[in-house]
Coordinates of C-alpha atoms in Angstrom, one line a residue:
X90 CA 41.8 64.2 50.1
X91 CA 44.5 64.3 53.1
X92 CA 45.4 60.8 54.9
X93 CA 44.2 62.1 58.1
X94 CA 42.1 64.8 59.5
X95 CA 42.8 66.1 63.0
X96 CA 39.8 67.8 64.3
X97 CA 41.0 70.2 67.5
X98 CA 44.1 71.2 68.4
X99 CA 44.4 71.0 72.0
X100 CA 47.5 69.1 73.2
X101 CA 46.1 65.6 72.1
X102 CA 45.7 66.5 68.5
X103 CA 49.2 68.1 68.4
X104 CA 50.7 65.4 69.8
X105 CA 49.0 63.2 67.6
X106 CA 50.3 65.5 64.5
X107 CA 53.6 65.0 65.6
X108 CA 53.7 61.4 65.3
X109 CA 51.9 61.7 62.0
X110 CA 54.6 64.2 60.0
X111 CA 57.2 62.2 61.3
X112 CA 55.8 59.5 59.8
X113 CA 55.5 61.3 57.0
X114 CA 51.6 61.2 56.7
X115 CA 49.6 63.9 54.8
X116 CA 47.3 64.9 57.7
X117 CA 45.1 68.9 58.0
X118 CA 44.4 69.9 61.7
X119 CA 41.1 72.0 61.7
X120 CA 40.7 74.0 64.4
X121 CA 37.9 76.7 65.8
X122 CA 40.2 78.9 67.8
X123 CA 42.5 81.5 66.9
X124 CA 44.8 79.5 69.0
X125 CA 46.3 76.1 69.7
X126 CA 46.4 74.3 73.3
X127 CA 42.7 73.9 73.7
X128 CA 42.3 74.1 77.7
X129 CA 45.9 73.8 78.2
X130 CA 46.3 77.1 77.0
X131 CA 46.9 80.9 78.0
X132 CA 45.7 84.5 77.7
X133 CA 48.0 87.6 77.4
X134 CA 46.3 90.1 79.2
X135 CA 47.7 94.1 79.8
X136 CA 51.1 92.5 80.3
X137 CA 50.6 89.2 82.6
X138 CA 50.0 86.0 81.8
X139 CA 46.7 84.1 82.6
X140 CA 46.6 80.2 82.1
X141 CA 42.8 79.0 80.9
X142 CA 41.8 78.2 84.4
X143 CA 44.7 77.7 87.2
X144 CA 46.7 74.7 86.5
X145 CA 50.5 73.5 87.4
X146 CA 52.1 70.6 85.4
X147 CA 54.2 68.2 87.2
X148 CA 57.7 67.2 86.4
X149 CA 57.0 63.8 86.7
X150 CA 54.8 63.4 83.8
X151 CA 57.0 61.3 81.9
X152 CA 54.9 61.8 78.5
X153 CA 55.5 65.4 78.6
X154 CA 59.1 65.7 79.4
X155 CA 60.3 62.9 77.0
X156 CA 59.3 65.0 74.6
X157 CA 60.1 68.5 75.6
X158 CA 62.7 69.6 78.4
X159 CA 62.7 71.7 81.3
X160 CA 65.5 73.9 79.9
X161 CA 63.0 74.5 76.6
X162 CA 60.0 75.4 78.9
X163 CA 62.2 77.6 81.7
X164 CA 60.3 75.4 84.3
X165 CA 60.6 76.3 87.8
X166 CA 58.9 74.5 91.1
X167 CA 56.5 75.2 93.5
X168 CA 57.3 73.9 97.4
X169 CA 56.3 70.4 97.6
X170 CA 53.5 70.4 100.1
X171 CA 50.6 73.0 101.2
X172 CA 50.0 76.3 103.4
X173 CA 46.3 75.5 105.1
X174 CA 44.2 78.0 106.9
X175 CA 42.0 76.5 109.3
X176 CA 39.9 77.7 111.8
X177 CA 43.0 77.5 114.6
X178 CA 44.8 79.8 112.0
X179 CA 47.4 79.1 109.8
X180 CA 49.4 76.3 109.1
X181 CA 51.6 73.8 106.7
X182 CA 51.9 70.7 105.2
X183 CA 55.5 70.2 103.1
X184 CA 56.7 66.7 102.2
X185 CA 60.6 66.6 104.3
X186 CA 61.6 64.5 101.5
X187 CA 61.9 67.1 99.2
X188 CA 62.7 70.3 101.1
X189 CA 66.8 71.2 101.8
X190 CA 66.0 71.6 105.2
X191 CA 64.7 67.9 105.3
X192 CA 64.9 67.2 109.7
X193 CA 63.4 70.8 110.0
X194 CA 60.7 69.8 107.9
X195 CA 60.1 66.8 109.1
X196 CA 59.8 68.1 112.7
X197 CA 57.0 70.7 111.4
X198 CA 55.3 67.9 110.0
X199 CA 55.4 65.5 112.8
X200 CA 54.4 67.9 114.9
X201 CA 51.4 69.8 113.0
X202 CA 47.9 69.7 115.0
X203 CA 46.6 69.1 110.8
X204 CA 46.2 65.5 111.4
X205 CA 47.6 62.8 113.6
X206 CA 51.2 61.1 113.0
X207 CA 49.4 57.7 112.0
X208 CA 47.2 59.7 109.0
X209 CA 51.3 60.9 107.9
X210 CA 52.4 57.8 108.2
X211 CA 49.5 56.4 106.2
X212 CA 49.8 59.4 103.4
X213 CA 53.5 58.5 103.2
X214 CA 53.2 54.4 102.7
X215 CA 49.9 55.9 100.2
X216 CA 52.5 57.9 98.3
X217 CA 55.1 55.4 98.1
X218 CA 52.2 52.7 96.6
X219 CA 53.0 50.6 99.7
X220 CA 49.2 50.8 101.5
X221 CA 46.5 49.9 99.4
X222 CA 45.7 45.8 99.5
X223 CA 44.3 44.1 96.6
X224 CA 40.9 43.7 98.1
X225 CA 40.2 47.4 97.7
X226 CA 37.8 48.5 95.4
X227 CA 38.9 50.7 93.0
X228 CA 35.9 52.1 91.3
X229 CA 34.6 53.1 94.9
X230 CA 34.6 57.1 95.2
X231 CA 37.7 58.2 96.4
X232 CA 36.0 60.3 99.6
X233 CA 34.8 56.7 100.8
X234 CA 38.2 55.7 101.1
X235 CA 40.1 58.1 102.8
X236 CA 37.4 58.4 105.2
X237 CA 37.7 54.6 106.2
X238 CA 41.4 55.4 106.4
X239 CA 41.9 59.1 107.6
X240 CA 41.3 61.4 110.2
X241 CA 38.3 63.5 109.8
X242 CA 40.2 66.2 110.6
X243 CA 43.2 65.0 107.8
X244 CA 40.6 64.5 105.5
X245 CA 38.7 68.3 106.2
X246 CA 41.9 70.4 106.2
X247 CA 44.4 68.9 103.7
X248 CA 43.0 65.9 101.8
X249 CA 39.7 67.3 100.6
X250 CA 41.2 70.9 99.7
X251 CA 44.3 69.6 98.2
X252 CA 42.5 67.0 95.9
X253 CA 39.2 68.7 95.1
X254 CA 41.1 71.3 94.0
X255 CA 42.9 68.7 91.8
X256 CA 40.2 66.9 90.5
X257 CA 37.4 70.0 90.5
X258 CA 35.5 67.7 92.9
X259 CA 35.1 68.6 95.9
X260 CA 32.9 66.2 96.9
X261 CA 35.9 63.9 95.6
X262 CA 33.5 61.2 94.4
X263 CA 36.3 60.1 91.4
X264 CA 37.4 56.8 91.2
X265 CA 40.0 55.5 93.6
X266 CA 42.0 54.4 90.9
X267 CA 42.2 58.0 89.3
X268 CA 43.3 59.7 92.7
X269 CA 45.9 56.6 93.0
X270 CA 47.8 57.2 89.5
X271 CA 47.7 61.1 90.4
X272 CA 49.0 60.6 94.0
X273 CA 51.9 58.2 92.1
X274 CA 52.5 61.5 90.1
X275 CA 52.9 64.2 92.8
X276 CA 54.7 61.8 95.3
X277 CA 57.3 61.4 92.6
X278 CA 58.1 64.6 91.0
X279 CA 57.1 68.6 92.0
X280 CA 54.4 71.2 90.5
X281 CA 55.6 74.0 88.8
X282 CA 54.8 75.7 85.3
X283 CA 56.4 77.2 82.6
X284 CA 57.9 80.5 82.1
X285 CA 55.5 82.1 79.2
X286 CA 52.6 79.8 80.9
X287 CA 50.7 76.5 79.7
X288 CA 50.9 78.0 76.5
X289 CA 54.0 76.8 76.2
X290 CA 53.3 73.4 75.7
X291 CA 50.8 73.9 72.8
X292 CA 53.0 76.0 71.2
X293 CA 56.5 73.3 71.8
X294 CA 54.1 71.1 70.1
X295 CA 53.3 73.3 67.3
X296 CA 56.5 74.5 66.7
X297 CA 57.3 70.5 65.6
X298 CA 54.9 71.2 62.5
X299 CA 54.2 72.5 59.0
X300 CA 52.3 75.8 59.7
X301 CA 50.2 75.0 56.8
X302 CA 48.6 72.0 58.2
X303 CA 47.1 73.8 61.3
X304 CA 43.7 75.5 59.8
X305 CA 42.7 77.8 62.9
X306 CA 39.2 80.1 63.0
X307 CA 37.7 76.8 61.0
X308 CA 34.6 75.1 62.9
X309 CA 33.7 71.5 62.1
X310 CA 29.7 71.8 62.1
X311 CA 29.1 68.4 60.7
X312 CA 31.3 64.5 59.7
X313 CA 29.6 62.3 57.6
X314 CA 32.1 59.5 57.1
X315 CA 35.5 60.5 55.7
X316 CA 33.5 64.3 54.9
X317 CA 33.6 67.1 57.1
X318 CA 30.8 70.3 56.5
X319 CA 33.0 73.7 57.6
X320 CA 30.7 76.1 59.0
X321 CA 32.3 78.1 56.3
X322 CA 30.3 75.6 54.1
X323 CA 33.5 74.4 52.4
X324 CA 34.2 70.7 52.7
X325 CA 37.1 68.8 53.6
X326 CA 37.4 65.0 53.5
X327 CA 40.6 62.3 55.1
X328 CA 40.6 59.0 54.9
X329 CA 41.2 58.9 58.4
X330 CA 39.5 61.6 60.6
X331 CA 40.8 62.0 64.4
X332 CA 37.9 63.4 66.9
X333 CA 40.8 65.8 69.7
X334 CA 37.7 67.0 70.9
X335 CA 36.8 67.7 74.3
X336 CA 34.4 65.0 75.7
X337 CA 31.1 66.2 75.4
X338 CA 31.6 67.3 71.9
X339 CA 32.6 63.6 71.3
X340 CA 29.3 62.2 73.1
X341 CA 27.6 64.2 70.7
X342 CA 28.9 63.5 67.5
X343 CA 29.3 59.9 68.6
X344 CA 25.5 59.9 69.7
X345 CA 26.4 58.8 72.9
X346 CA 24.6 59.9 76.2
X347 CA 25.9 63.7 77.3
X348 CA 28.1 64.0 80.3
X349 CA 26.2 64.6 83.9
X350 CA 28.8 64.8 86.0
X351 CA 30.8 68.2 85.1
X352 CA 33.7 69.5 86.5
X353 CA 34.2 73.3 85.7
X354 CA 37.1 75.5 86.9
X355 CA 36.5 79.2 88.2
X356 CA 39.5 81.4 88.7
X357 CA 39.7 85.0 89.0
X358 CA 43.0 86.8 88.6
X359 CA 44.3 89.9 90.8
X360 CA 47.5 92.3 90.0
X361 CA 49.2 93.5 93.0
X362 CA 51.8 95.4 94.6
X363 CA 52.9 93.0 97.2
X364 CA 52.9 89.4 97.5
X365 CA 50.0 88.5 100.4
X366 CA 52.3 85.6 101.5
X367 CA 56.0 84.3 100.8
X368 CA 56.4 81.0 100.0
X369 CA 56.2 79.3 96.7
X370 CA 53.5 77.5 97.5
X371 CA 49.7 76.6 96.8
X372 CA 47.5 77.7 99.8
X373 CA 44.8 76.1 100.6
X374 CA 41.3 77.4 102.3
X375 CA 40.2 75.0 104.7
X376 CA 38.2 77.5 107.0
X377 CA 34.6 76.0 107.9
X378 CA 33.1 79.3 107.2
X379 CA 34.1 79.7 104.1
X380 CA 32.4 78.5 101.0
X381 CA 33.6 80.3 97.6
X382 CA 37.4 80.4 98.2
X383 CA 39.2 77.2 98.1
X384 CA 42.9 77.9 96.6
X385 CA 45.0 80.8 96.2
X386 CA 48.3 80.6 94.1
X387 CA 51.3 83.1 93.2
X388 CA 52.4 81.7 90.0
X389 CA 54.9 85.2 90.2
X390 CA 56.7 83.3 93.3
X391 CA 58.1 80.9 91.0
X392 CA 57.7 82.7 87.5
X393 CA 58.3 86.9 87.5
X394 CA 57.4 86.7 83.9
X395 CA 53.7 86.2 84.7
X396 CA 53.3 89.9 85.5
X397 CA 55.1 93.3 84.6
X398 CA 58.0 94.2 86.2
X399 CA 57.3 95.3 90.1
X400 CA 53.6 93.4 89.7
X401 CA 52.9 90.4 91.3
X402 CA 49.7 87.8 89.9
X403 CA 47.4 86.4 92.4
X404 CA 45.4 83.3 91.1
X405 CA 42.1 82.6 93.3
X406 CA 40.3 79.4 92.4
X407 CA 36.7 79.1 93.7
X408 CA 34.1 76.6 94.0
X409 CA 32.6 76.3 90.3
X410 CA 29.2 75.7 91.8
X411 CA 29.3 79.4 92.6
X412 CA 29.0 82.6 89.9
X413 CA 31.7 84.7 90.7
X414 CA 30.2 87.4 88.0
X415 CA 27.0 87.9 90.2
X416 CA 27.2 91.0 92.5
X417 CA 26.5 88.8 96.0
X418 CA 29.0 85.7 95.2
X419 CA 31.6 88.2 94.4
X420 CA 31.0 90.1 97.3
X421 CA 31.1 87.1 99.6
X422 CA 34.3 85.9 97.9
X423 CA 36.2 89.2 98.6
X424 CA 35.0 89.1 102.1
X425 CA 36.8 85.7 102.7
X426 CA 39.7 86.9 100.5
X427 CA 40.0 89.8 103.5
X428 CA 39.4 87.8 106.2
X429 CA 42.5 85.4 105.0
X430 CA 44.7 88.7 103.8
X431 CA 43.3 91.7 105.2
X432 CA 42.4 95.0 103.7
X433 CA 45.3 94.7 101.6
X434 CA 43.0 92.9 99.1
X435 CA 41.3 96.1 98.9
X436 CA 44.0 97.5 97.1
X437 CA 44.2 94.4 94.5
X438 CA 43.1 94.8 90.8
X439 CA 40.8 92.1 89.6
X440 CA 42.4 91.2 86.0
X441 CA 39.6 88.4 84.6
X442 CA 37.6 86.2 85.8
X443 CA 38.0 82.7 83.8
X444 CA 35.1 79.9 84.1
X445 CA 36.3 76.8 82.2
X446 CA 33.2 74.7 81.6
X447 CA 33.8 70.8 81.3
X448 CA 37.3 71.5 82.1
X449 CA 37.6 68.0 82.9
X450 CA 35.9 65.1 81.8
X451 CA 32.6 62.7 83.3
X452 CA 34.6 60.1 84.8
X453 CA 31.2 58.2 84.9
X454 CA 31.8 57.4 80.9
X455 CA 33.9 54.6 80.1
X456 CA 32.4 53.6 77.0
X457 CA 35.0 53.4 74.7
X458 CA 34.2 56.8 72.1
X459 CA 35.4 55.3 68.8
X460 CA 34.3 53.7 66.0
X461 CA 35.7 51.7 63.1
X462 CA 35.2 55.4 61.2
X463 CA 36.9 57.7 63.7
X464 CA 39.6 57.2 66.0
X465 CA 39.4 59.7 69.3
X466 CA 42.1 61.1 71.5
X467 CA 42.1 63.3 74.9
X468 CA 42.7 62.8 78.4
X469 CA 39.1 61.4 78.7
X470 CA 40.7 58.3 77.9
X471 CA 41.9 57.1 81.1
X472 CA 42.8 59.2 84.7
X473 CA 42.3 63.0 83.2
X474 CA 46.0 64.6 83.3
X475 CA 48.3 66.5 81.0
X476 CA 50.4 63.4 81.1
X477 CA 47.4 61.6 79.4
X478 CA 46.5 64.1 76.9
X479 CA 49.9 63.7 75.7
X480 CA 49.8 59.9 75.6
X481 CA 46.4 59.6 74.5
X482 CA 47.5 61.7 71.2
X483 CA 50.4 59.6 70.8
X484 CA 48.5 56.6 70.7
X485 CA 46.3 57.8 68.2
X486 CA 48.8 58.8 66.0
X487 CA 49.9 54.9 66.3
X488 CA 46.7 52.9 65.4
X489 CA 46.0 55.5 62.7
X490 CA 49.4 54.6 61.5
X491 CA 49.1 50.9 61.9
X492 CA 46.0 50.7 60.1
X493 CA 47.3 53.0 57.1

């Protein structure tokens, strides 16, 4: 019998482990994949690199960085900020504070038809924490509150594109308080990703382990107490057992009511020749038109080792409520895709097309999912974030080791 069981070894359950064989603790992580990293995790595919669903990480996530550097991970940055097309055509959104050409910025910004100079000025005091008086609710959906505080217009072409794409809500109906703590996050720091992808940070946090005590291609079909059935039909038993299991799997095993409100990712990958645009930056899709498209990305604008040499990766995220795999959808989605780029995305290669389901959690459960038999960990736990994940396995690892 091992002290603790880990079962799932997305970034919580590393991180968890890690604690655990410092501490010296005889633990088993089980499993199901052939890899680690859960979600937060990558595909190699003909020569590029394809995160699990688009996602940057932020160098201001304090859990992640105290832990591994930006030297380790090769980061590099995005722009601070936005390109936006609207109906008027394009345009950008880049925080002055942050760019080397800060009074050039500034001026853009200032002057920019996306918004008025009071919903800036209200966005910057937001970002600085400096705005929000203690009456406000912060349970209300966030969509309630920046429209009793922002230009419809703000809210239409920057607010709702930037943060559905965030939160995989477009409708943003999240708690306030979750799109607060993120908005503390991206005021302070910059997006930007890892040279060999989000796989690196499963694999920094594997590499901080015994190899033996990571079971992968092992499926956990039933606990019963301190006994787990294998779907192998083997057995394995922990005093402690540690659920890093993505929410609904929790709900399940915990019996508790299954998540209703899902946020799924879609993302389909292109190879190309040429870059359709220059700057490091996310674009956003903000035409009234168009339904499908909402975010493009060049994650080779920042990272070249995304994509063969002379090859440049194009990730295009898309409204989940939408089937990119059915013949009309994808038709429509290329249509807006040439209306934004031209008949240059004619000549793109589509790589994959990734659909993440429950890539983030029901923020409308906030039962605590633990009981005296199992302890749980994953960014379900408070505001979903990599950041979290990381802390949430952290903390595990420390009640598991205060009660051993």
């Amino acid at each position: 019998m091992h002290d603790v069981v880990i079962v799932g070894a997305g970034i919580s359950g590393l991180r968890c482990a890690v604690e655990l064989e410092s501490a010296g603790v005889d633990y088993l992580i089980l499993e199901k994949n052939s890899f680690v990293g859960g979600r937060c995790s990558s595909l190699s595919y003909d020569g590029f690199i394809l995160d699990r669903g688009f996602q940057i990480l932020l160098d201001s996530y304090d859990e992640v960085f105290s832990f591994v550097s930006e030297k380790e991970l090769d980061y590099q940055r995005f722009l601070s900020g936005a390109l936006i097309d609207t109906d008027r055509g394009g345009r950008e959104v880049f925080d002055p504070f942050k760019s080397s050409q800060r009074l050039r910025t500034a001026v853009k910004l200032i002057l920019s038809d996306i918004g008025s100079f009071r919903d800036k000025w209200r966005l910057w005091r937001s970002s600085r924490g400096i705005a929000l008086p203690g009456s406000v609710d912060m349970q209300q959906p966030t969509h309630q509150y920046l429209r009793n505080v922002f230009s419809e217009r703000f809210l239409e072409e920057f607010l709702r594109p930037f943060w559905g794409s965030v939160f995989l809500d477009y409708d943003l109906r999240v708690p306030l308080c979750q799109f607060w703590e993120l908005l503390s996050f991206f005021s302070a720091g910059w997006g930007g990703l890892p040279a060999q992808g989000m796989q690196a940070l499963p694999d920094a946090l594997a590499g901080r382990l015994s190899k033996e005590r990571i079971r992968l291609k092992t499926s956990v079909v039933s606990i019963n107490g301190n006994r787990l059935e294998l779907s192998s039909g083997g057995f394995v038993e922990g005093r402690k057992v540690i659920l890093a299991l993505p929410q609904e799997v929790v709900c399940r095993l915990m019996n508790f009511r299954s998540p209703v409100n899902e946020r799924s990712s879609a993302c389909v990958y292109f190879a190309a020749d040429v870059s359709p645009f220059d700057l490091p930056a996310l674009r956003l899709n903000a035409k009234t038109n168009h339904k499908i498209v909402k975010t493009i990305c060049i994650p080779t604008s920042i990272q070249p080792n995304y994509a063969p040499r002379d090859k440049v990766l194009i990730s295009v995220n898309l409204d989940p409520q939408f089937d990119y795999a059915t013949r009309e959808i994808r038709q429509n989605a290329l249509n807006e895709l040439v209306e934004l780029f031209g008949r240059q995305v004619d000549d793109w290669e589509e790589l994959k097309y990734m659909r993440v389901l429950n890539a983030l959690p029901d923020y409308s459960i906030t039962a605590e999912l633990e009981d005296n038999d199992y302890l749980v960990c994953g960014d379900y736990s408070s505001t979903p974030s990599i950041n979290n994940a990381f802390a949430s396995g952290r903390i595990a690892a420390m009640k598991c080791l205060k009660a051993c």
